[in-house]
Amino acid sequence: MTEFELIYRYFKAQDTEGASIEHTAIIKDLGDDAAVVAINAPSQWLTCVDTLVQGRHFSEDWQQVSELAFAIGYKAVAVNVSDIVAMGAKPHSILLALALPERLANETWLGEFAKGLFHACKQFGVRLIGGDTTRNDKLIISITANGILPVAIQPVYRSGAKVGDKIYVSGTIGDASYALNYPETEVGKQLAHRLHMPTPRSILGQKLASIGLATAMMDVSDGLVQDLGHLCQQSQVAMSLQLDQLPTSKPLQQVELAERLRCQLTGGDDYELVFTLPASVQLSQDLLSSVSTPVTCIGEVIELQQVQPVGNTNFGSSAIELTYQGTAVTEQAPYPFDGFPNLHGYQHFSS
Ligand SMILES: Nc1ncnc2c1ncn2[C@@H]1O[C@H](COP(=O)(O)OP(=O)(O)OP(=O)(O)O)[C@@H](O)[C@H]1O
Ligand SMILES: Cc1ncc(C[n+]2csc(CCOP(=O)(O)O)c2C)c(N)n1
Ligand SMILES: [Mg+2]
């Protein structure tokens, strides 16, 4: 199979079923030097890119890479959709840059990968409009995602959290991390789908932006505390998190408390949304009509003791106070931990 046969065979023919009205703006997709999208002036165009690397974002092991072809295609789309909806926008289209090992350039692997990719595209209403294919020793998938938002709706940034706001998280957290760390356990197996095929909270993110009440929002990719640290830094606030309120899936409830909390606080890979709302807002079923994802209040925004410099990489843990059943979790009294936990989340580089 040549490079061009590969592109046309696996990525050119997209199911048009489920294409949205906004997709009519795609004038040219795969096949030319660039995709062409008509700009509808009263809309805002959002764009982001995320890369998945073999051995870093999914297993190094070729057997696993083969078995997980569908899930890898799905997850590559899902993590990008997650960033778009974390701004409150509607996902529109993606570009796929693929560095493909020769051993995967075959019908079995590419067929499954493309199936997973297009399954996610259909589920989240995005069209593949272009990309790039190269050969490499390891599999690297880089996806650029685009989203749209009417000008009348404000994107929800990380920078708007205010003292007194309540902090909410969608779904449950810690599942993906547990599945990654304990894949052979019964609980790990029950949670494997949360690691391999995360669900971006598309409807919730868009709804929160459209009702215009969320003061800040982001998705949890690197770990709750580290990611909330970014939100604190950009909003110049601190946060108090109630550990007994963290939403926990049925399988994860079986895990020993301290280990479970470590996964929930630092694990990452959850792709849940965290957001802040003024305390006066009651998150009623009415307000979140059409949203099936549960949301849970996990704490509140408090005053920052001292202004933090932008480059302070330890900001995350220092701006976030933990309480358990009303009592502060500290170095001196770390219960329910034996010792105060390391709250760093996932980092590609750390010194
Ligand atoms: N190499 C780079 N060049 C330019 N901007 C970058 C680069 N790497 C990251 N950024 C920008 O820095 C910000 C934080 O990037 P990061 O990858 O941590 O995003 P995230 O949403 O927090 O995490 P995730 O990648 O898991 O979605 C984003 O606005 C991103 O566009
Ligand atoms: C084999 C393997 N090792 C580790 C992890 C965990 N992991 C990798 S990257 C990342 C943060 C998000 O990435 P980024 O910040 O690059 O978007 C996390 C939590 C995994 N999923 N698979
Ligand atoms: Mg993000």
GROMACS .gro file of C-alpha atoms and ligand atoms in nm:
model
  405
    1MET     CA    1   0.000   0.000   0.000
    2THR     CA    2   0.144   0.341  -0.092
    3GLU     CA    3   0.113   0.647   0.132
    4PHE     CA    4  -0.157   0.791  -0.092
    5GLU     CA    5  -0.354   0.470  -0.117
    6LEU     CA    6  -0.339   0.454   0.261
    7ILE     CA    7  -0.477   0.806   0.302
    8TYR     CA    8  -0.760   0.759   0.054
    9ARG     CA    9  -0.849   0.411   0.167
   10TYR     CA   10  -0.870   0.479   0.540
   11PHE     CA   11  -0.934   0.847   0.583
   12LYS     CA   12  -1.101   0.990   0.272
   13ALA     CA   13  -1.440   0.819   0.277
   14GLN     CA   14  -1.631   0.962   0.569
   15ASP     CA   15  -1.982   0.870   0.655
   16THR     CA   16  -2.189   1.182   0.583
   17GLU     CA   17  -2.461   1.067   0.815
   18GLY     CA   18  -2.453   1.286   1.123
   19ALA     CA   19  -2.285   1.576   0.942
   20SER     CA   20  -2.416   1.902   1.090
   21ILE     CA   21  -2.531   2.224   0.929
   22GLU     CA   22  -2.193   2.381   1.016
   23HIS     CA   23  -2.021   2.110   0.815
   24THR     CA   24  -2.165   2.259   0.498
   25ALA     CA   25  -1.902   2.531   0.558
   26ILE     CA   26  -1.631   2.275   0.475
   27ILE     CA   27  -1.565   2.362   0.113
   28LYS     CA   28  -1.264   2.135   0.067
   29ASP     CA   29  -1.148   1.855   0.294
   30LEU     CA   30  -0.879   1.592   0.230
   31GLY     CA   31  -0.696   1.599  -0.102
   32ASP     CA   32  -0.549   1.943  -0.162
   33ASP     CA   33  -0.270   2.143   0.006
   34ALA     CA   34  -0.505   2.262   0.280
   35ALA     CA   35  -0.865   2.230   0.387
   36VAL     CA   36  -1.097   2.521   0.310
   37VAL     CA   37  -1.364   2.625   0.558
   38ALA     CA   38  -1.599   2.918   0.495
   39ILE     CA   39  -1.590   3.160   0.786
   40ASN     CA   40  -1.926   3.260   0.914
   41ALA     CA   41  -1.840   3.605   1.047
   42PRO     CA   42  -2.062   3.608   1.358
   43SER     CA   43  -1.885   3.298   1.496
   44GLN     CA   44  -1.565   3.248   1.694
   45TRP     CA   45  -1.323   2.979   1.572
   46LEU     CA   46  -1.138   2.782   1.840
   47THR     CA   47  -0.842   2.557   1.767
   48CYS     CA   48  -0.611   2.331   1.968
   49VAL     CA   49  -0.370   2.041   1.916
   50ASP     CA   50  -0.287   1.733   2.122
   51THR     CA   51  -0.033   1.459   2.051
   52LEU     CA   52  -0.042   1.097   2.164
   53VAL     CA   53   0.295   0.919   2.169
   54GLN     CA   54   0.349   0.543   2.192
   55GLY     CA   55   0.498   0.457   2.532
   56ARG     CA   56   0.389   0.786   2.684
   57HIS     CA   57   0.014   0.822   2.624
   58PHE     CA   58  -0.051   0.457   2.555
   59SER     CA   59   0.148   0.137   2.596
   60GLU     CA   60   0.486   0.091   2.428
   61ASP     CA   61   0.406  -0.275   2.377
   62TRP     CA   62   0.324  -0.373   2.015
   63GLN     CA   63   0.077  -0.639   2.121
   64GLN     CA   64  -0.121  -0.377   2.317
   65VAL     CA   65  -0.094  -0.124   2.037
   66SER     CA   66  -0.247  -0.385   1.806
   67GLU     CA   67  -0.524  -0.482   2.043
   68LEU     CA   68  -0.609  -0.120   2.122
   69ALA     CA   69  -0.615   0.013   1.763
   70PHE     CA   70  -0.983   0.111   1.782
   71ALA     CA   71  -0.945   0.270   2.127
   72ILE     CA   72  -0.631   0.463   2.027
   73GLY     CA   73  -0.818   0.615   1.729
   74TYR     CA   74  -1.112   0.699   1.954
   75LYS     CA   75  -0.903   0.849   2.235
   76ALA     CA   76  -0.699   1.068   1.999
   77VAL     CA   77  -1.021   1.239   1.891
   78ALA     CA   78  -1.178   1.240   2.239
   79VAL     CA   79  -0.892   1.424   2.415
   80ASN     CA   80  -0.904   1.699   2.154
   81VAL     CA   81  -1.282   1.730   2.164
   82SER     CA   82  -1.239   1.759   2.541
   83ASP     CA   83  -1.019   2.070   2.505
   84ILE     CA   84  -1.269   2.234   2.267
   85VAL     CA   85  -1.569   2.168   2.492
   86ALA     CA   86  -1.370   2.281   2.798
   87MET     CA   87  -1.393   2.628   2.640
   88GLY     CA   88  -1.767   2.583   2.589
   89ALA     CA   89  -1.748   2.552   2.210
   90LYS     CA   90  -1.908   2.310   1.967
   91PRO     CA   91  -1.654   2.070   1.813
   92HIS     CA   92  -1.641   2.116   1.435
   93SER     CA   93  -1.349   1.945   1.260
   94ILE     CA   94  -1.011   1.780   1.307
   95LEU     CA   95  -0.681   1.738   1.120
   96LEU     CA   96  -0.489   1.415   1.175
   97ALA     CA   97  -0.108   1.399   1.166
   98LEU     CA   98   0.002   1.037   1.175
   99ALA     CA   99   0.360   0.910   1.220
  100LEU     CA  100   0.301   0.546   1.141
  101PRO     CA  101   0.538   0.250   1.198
  102GLU     CA  102   0.560   0.021   0.896
  103ARG     CA  103   0.433  -0.276   1.096
  104LEU     CA  104   0.102  -0.095   1.156
  105ALA     CA  105   0.053   0.011   0.794
  106ASN     CA  106  -0.178  -0.278   0.719
  107GLU     CA  107  -0.548  -0.344   0.676
  108THR     CA  108  -0.600  -0.493   1.022
  109TRP     CA  109  -0.449  -0.210   1.224
  110LEU     CA  110  -0.546   0.087   1.009
  111GLY     CA  111  -0.899  -0.048   0.959
  112GLU     CA  112  -0.957  -0.067   1.335
  113PHE     CA  113  -0.782   0.264   1.405
  114ALA     CA  114  -0.992   0.444   1.144
  115LYS     CA  115  -1.308   0.280   1.279
  116GLY     CA  116  -1.234   0.409   1.630
  117LEU     CA  117  -1.142   0.753   1.500
  118PHE     CA  118  -1.459   0.789   1.294
  119HIS     CA  119  -1.673   0.642   1.570
  120ALA     CA  120  -1.559   0.929   1.794
  121CYS     CA  121  -1.599   1.178   1.508
  122LYS     CA  122  -1.959   1.072   1.465
  123GLN     CA  123  -2.031   1.067   1.836
  124PHE     CA  124  -1.897   1.420   1.886
  125GLY     CA  125  -2.004   1.572   1.554
  126VAL     CA  126  -1.662   1.642   1.399
  127ARG     CA  127  -1.539   1.590   1.043
  128LEU     CA  128  -1.184   1.494   0.948
  129ILE     CA  129  -1.078   1.769   0.706
  130GLY     CA  130  -0.709   1.693   0.652
  131GLY     CA  131  -0.384   1.575   0.798
  132ASP     CA  132  -0.038   1.446   0.722
  133THR     CA  133   0.108   1.093   0.705
  134THR     CA  134   0.473   1.004   0.769
  135ARG     CA  135   0.667   0.693   0.869
  136ASN     CA  136   0.831   0.659   1.212
  137ASP     CA  137   0.964   0.388   1.445
  138LYS     CA  138   0.697   0.461   1.704
  139LEU     CA  139   0.333   0.551   1.658
  140ILE     CA  140   0.262   0.923   1.709
  141ILE     CA  141  -0.083   1.069   1.654
  142SER     CA  142  -0.127   1.442   1.658
  143ILE     CA  143  -0.473   1.588   1.614
  144THR     CA  144  -0.567   1.948   1.565
  145ALA     CA  145  -0.926   2.014   1.663
  146ASN     CA  146  -1.144   2.309   1.566
  147GLY     CA  147  -1.459   2.433   1.735
  148ILE     CA  148  -1.709   2.712   1.688
  149LEU     CA  149  -1.892   2.940   1.924
  150PRO     CA  150  -2.146   3.210   1.835
  151VAL     CA  151  -2.011   3.558   1.914
  152ALA     CA  152  -2.295   3.609   2.158
  153ILE     CA  153  -2.150   3.334   2.380
  154GLN     CA  154  -1.832   3.395   2.580
  155PRO     CA  155  -1.572   3.116   2.584
  156VAL     CA  156  -1.517   2.997   2.943
  157TYR     CA  157  -1.153   3.066   3.032
  158ARG     CA  158  -0.939   2.944   3.319
  159SER     CA  159  -0.901   3.298   3.445
  160GLY     CA  160  -1.245   3.396   3.579
  161ALA     CA  161  -1.281   3.210   3.910
  162LYS     CA  162  -1.379   3.440   4.198
  163VAL     CA  163  -1.346   3.405   4.574
  164GLY     CA  164  -1.667   3.247   4.707
  165ASP     CA  165  -1.741   3.050   4.386
  166LYS     CA  166  -1.822   2.680   4.422
  167ILE     CA  167  -1.605   2.425   4.237
  168TYR     CA  168  -1.774   2.145   4.043
  169VAL     CA  169  -1.649   1.839   3.858
  170SER     CA  170  -1.836   1.623   3.607
  171GLY     CA  171  -1.874   1.244   3.616
  172THR     CA  172  -1.630   1.056   3.840
  173ILE     CA  173  -1.255   1.099   3.879
  174GLY     CA  174  -0.958   0.874   3.944
  175ASP     CA  175  -1.086   0.583   3.732
  176ALA     CA  176  -0.840   0.616   3.444
  177SER     CA  177  -0.543   0.646   3.676
  178TYR     CA  178  -0.641   0.337   3.871
  179ALA     CA  179  -0.684   0.140   3.547
  180LEU     CA  180  -0.339   0.255   3.432
  181ASN     CA  181  -0.166   0.168   3.759
  182TYR     CA  182  -0.345  -0.160   3.836
  183PRO     CA  183  -0.446  -0.309   3.499
  184GLU     CA  184  -0.442  -0.668   3.624
  185THR     CA  185  -0.678  -0.617   3.919
  186GLU     CA  186  -1.053  -0.679   3.899
  187VAL     CA  187  -1.124  -0.308   3.960
  188GLY     CA  188  -0.857  -0.209   3.706
  189LYS     CA  189  -1.024  -0.426   3.443
  190GLN     CA  190  -1.367  -0.281   3.520
  191LEU     CA  191  -1.225   0.070   3.474
  192ALA     CA  192  -1.010   0.003   3.164
  193HIS     CA  193  -1.264   0.170   2.934
  194ARG     CA  194  -1.225   0.496   3.129
  195LEU     CA  195  -0.852   0.498   3.048
  196HIS     CA  196  -0.871   0.378   2.689
  197MET     CA  197  -1.193   0.542   2.573
  198PRO     CA  198  -1.256   0.857   2.781
  199THR     CA  199  -1.578   1.052   2.732
  200PRO     CA  200  -1.534   1.423   2.667
  201ARG     CA  201  -1.823   1.609   2.832
  202SER     CA  202  -1.938   1.775   2.515
  203ILE     CA  203  -2.300   1.861   2.596
  204LEU     CA  204  -2.216   1.982   2.948
  205GLY     CA  205  -1.932   2.210   2.833
  206GLN     CA  206  -2.145   2.373   2.565
  207LYS     CA  207  -2.441   2.410   2.799
  208LEU     CA  208  -2.230   2.578   3.068
  209ALA     CA  209  -2.102   2.834   2.818
  210SER     CA  210  -2.446   2.897   2.673
  211ILE     CA  211  -2.607   2.969   3.011
  212GLY     CA  212  -2.322   3.211   3.074
  213LEU     CA  213  -2.283   3.148   3.448
  214ALA     CA  214  -1.958   2.951   3.474
  215THR     CA  215  -1.673   3.179   3.581
  216ALA     CA  216  -1.393   2.937   3.481
  217MET     CA  217  -1.361   2.592   3.326
  218MET     CA  218  -1.101   2.339   3.207
  219ASP     CA  219  -1.074   1.967   3.147
  220VAL     CA  220  -0.879   1.738   3.380
  221SER     CA  221  -0.602   1.574   3.179
  222ASP     CA  222  -0.296   1.588   3.405
  223GLY     CA  223  -0.455   1.538   3.750
  224LEU     CA  224  -0.715   1.733   3.948
  225VAL     CA  225  -0.484   1.926   4.181
  226GLN     CA  226  -0.228   2.016   3.915
  227ASP     CA  227  -0.497   2.123   3.669
  228LEU     CA  228  -0.688   2.323   3.930
  229GLY     CA  229  -0.352   2.482   4.008
  230HIS     CA  230  -0.350   2.626   3.654
  231LEU     CA  231  -0.698   2.760   3.713
  232CYS     CA  232  -0.588   2.914   4.046
  233GLN     CA  233  -0.282   3.069   3.887
  234GLN     CA  234  -0.475   3.224   3.600
  235SER     CA  235  -0.758   3.344   3.825
  236GLN     CA  236  -0.521   3.454   4.108
  237VAL     CA  237  -0.724   3.264   4.367
  238ALA     CA  238  -0.675   2.961   4.593
  239MET     CA  239  -0.910   2.668   4.647
  240SER     CA  240  -1.035   2.448   4.927
  241LEU     CA  241  -1.114   2.093   4.814
  242GLN     CA  242  -1.333   1.857   5.017
  243LEU     CA  243  -1.185   1.512   4.966
  244ASP     CA  244  -1.495   1.339   5.102
  245GLN     CA  245  -1.699   1.495   4.821
  246LEU     CA  246  -1.492   1.371   4.524
  247PRO     CA  247  -1.726   1.175   4.294
  248THR     CA  248  -1.613   0.813   4.295
  249SER     CA  249  -1.728   0.535   4.062
  250LYS     CA  250  -1.871   0.213   4.208
  251PRO     CA  251  -1.560   0.008   4.119
  252LEU     CA  252  -1.321   0.269   4.263
  253GLN     CA  253  -1.517   0.277   4.591
  254GLN     CA  254  -1.378  -0.070   4.661
  255VAL     CA  255  -1.021   0.064   4.665
  256GLU     CA  256  -0.845   0.159   4.989
  257LEU     CA  257  -0.919   0.524   5.068
  258ALA     CA  258  -0.568   0.677   5.055
  259GLU     CA  259  -0.477   0.503   4.728
  260ARG     CA  260  -0.811   0.592   4.574
  261LEU     CA  261  -0.764   0.959   4.670
  262ARG     CA  262  -0.413   0.963   4.525
  263CYS     CA  263  -0.556   0.849   4.191
  264GLN     CA  264  -0.830   1.110   4.212
  265LEU     CA  265  -0.602   1.399   4.307
  266THR     CA  266  -0.300   1.335   4.088
  267GLY     CA  267  -0.384   1.066   3.832
  268GLY     CA  268  -0.507   1.251   3.525
  269ASP     CA  269  -0.642   1.102   3.202
  270ASP     CA  270  -1.001   1.154   3.326
  271TYR     CA  271  -1.110   1.421   3.075
  272GLU     CA  272  -1.382   1.535   3.311
  273LEU     CA  273  -1.469   1.906   3.326
  274VAL     CA  274  -1.396   2.118   3.634
  275PHE     CA  275  -1.568   2.454   3.655
  276THR     CA  276  -1.660   2.727   3.898
  277LEU     CA  277  -1.997   2.893   3.955
  278PRO     CA  278  -2.099   3.178   4.185
  279ALA     CA  279  -2.237   3.036   4.513
  280SER     CA  280  -2.573   3.200   4.436
  281VAL     CA  281  -2.627   2.968   4.136
  282GLN     CA  282  -2.828   2.657   4.217
  283LEU     CA  283  -2.733   2.386   3.968
  284SER     CA  284  -3.086   2.258   3.920
  285GLN     CA  285  -3.199   1.992   3.676
  286ASP     CA  286  -3.370   2.277   3.484
  287LEU     CA  287  -3.045   2.462   3.435
  288LEU     CA  288  -2.873   2.149   3.309
  289SER     CA  289  -3.168   2.018   3.108
  290SER     CA  290  -3.051   1.795   2.821
  291VAL     CA  291  -2.727   1.720   3.012
  292SER     CA  292  -2.711   1.363   3.136
  293THR     CA  293  -2.365   1.392   3.296
  294PRO     CA  294  -2.382   1.430   3.675
  295VAL     CA  295  -2.189   1.715   3.835
  296THR     CA  296  -2.068   1.734   4.195
  297CYS     CA  297  -1.961   2.028   4.411
  298ILE     CA  298  -1.612   1.948   4.546
  299GLY     CA  299  -1.508   2.268   4.717
  300GLU     CA  300  -1.487   2.643   4.698
  301VAL     CA  301  -1.268   2.922   4.575
  302ILE     CA  302  -1.084   3.105   4.854
  303GLU     CA  303  -0.853   3.400   4.875
  304LEU     CA  304  -0.492   3.363   4.764
  305GLN     CA  305  -0.255   3.441   5.050
  306GLN     CA  306   0.012   3.590   4.825
  307VAL     CA  307   0.023   3.677   4.455
  308GLN     CA  308   0.207   3.399   4.272
  309PRO     CA  309   0.453   3.458   3.988
  310VAL     CA  310   0.337   3.307   3.656
  311GLY     CA  311   0.639   3.073   3.634
  312ASN     CA  312   0.588   2.912   3.976
  313THR     CA  313   0.554   2.543   3.887
  314ASN     CA  314   0.463   2.441   4.243
  315PHE     CA  315   0.169   2.676   4.239
  316GLY     CA  316  -0.082   2.393   4.197
  317SER     CA  317  -0.024   2.225   4.529
  318SER     CA  318   0.049   2.542   4.724
  319ALA     CA  319  -0.276   2.714   4.626
  320ILE     CA  320  -0.496   2.417   4.705
  321GLU     CA  321  -0.601   2.326   5.057
  322LEU     CA  322  -0.743   1.985   5.129
  323THR     CA  323  -1.004   1.900   5.389
  324TYR     CA  324  -1.143   1.561   5.486
  325GLN     CA  325  -1.474   1.549   5.674
  326GLY     CA  326  -1.434   1.911   5.778
  327THR     CA  327  -1.075   1.879   5.904
  328ALA     CA  328  -0.773   2.025   5.723
  329VAL     CA  329  -0.529   1.771   5.577
  330THR     CA  330  -0.181   1.899   5.668
  331GLU     CA  331   0.181   1.782   5.700
  332GLN     CA  332   0.123   1.748   6.078
  333ALA     CA  333  -0.220   1.582   6.047
  334PRO     CA  334  -0.228   1.410   5.706
  335TYR     CA  335  -0.528   1.182   5.775
  336PRO     CA  336  -0.669   1.004   5.570
  337PHE     CA  337  -0.314   0.969   5.431
  338ASP     CA  338  -0.028   0.818   5.634
  339GLY     CA  339   0.197   1.102   5.524
  340PHE     CA  340   0.113   1.418   5.329
  341PRO     CA  341   0.080   1.311   4.964
  342ASN     CA  342   0.281   1.437   4.669
  343LEU     CA  343   0.019   1.636   4.478
  344HIS     CA  344   0.204   1.673   4.148
  345GLY     CA  345   0.009   1.546   3.852
  346TYR     CA  346   0.138   1.419   3.518
  347GLN     CA  347   0.436   1.616   3.384
  348HIS     CA  348   0.636   1.535   3.071
  349PHE     CA  349   0.939   1.716   3.213
  350SER     CA  350   1.020   1.768   3.577
  351SER     CA  351   1.347   1.861   3.742
  352LIG     N1  352   0.486   2.372   2.203
  352LIG     C1  353   0.391   2.465   2.226
  352LIG     N2  354   0.385   2.576   2.150
  352LIG     C2  355   0.289   2.669   2.173
  352LIG     N3  356   0.197   2.661   2.268
  352LIG     C3  357   0.196   2.553   2.346
  352LIG     C4  358   0.294   2.449   2.329
  352LIG     N4  359   0.270   2.353   2.420
  352LIG     C5  360   0.162   2.394   2.490
  352LIG     N5  361   0.118   2.514   2.446
  352LIG     C6  362   0.004   2.590   2.498
  352LIG     O1  363   0.010   2.593   2.640
  352LIG     C7  364  -0.119   2.577   2.700
  352LIG     C8  365  -0.119   2.459   2.796
  352LIG     O2  366  -0.087   2.343   2.720
  352LIG     P1  367  -0.125   2.198   2.770
  352LIG     O3  368  -0.078   2.101   2.667
  352LIG     O4  369  -0.080   2.179   2.909
  352LIG     O5  370  -0.283   2.205   2.760
  352LIG     P2  371  -0.387   2.139   2.856
  352LIG     O6  372  -0.522   2.157   2.795
  352LIG     O7  373  -0.365   2.193   2.994
  352LIG     O8  374  -0.344   1.988   2.861
  352LIG     P3  375  -0.370   1.876   2.751
  352LIG     O9  376  -0.255   1.883   2.655
  352LIG    O10  377  -0.366   1.752   2.832
  352LIG    O11  378  -0.499   1.903   2.685
  352LIG     C9  379  -0.218   2.563   2.584
  352LIG    O12  380  -0.279   2.688   2.559
  352LIG    C10  381  -0.130   2.524   2.466
  352LIG    O13  382  -0.183   2.569   2.342
  353LIG     C1  383   0.162   0.424   2.894
  353LIG     C2  384   0.101   0.539   2.968
  353LIG     N1  385   0.173   0.606   3.059
  353LIG     C3  386   0.121   0.711   3.125
  353LIG     C4  387  -0.008   0.751   3.099
  353LIG     C5  388  -0.068   0.868   3.175
  353LIG     N2  389  -0.058   0.994   3.103
  353LIG     C6  390   0.018   1.010   2.995
  353LIG     S1  391   0.008   1.166   2.936
  353LIG     C7  392  -0.096   1.214   3.058
  353LIG     C8  393  -0.148   1.354   3.070
  353LIG     C9  394  -0.215   1.406   2.947
  353LIG     O1  395  -0.124   1.418   2.842
  353LIG     P1  396  -0.082   1.557   2.776
  353LIG     O2  397  -0.050   1.652   2.888
  353LIG     O3  398   0.035   1.525   2.689
  353LIG     O4  399  -0.201   1.600   2.696
  353LIG    C10  400  -0.123   1.108   3.143
  353LIG    C11  401  -0.212   1.113   3.263
  353LIG    C12  402  -0.082   0.679   3.002
  353LIG     N3  403  -0.208   0.715   2.970
  353LIG     N4  404  -0.025   0.574   2.938
  354MG      MG  405  -0.713   2.077   2.843
   0.00000   0.00000   0.00000
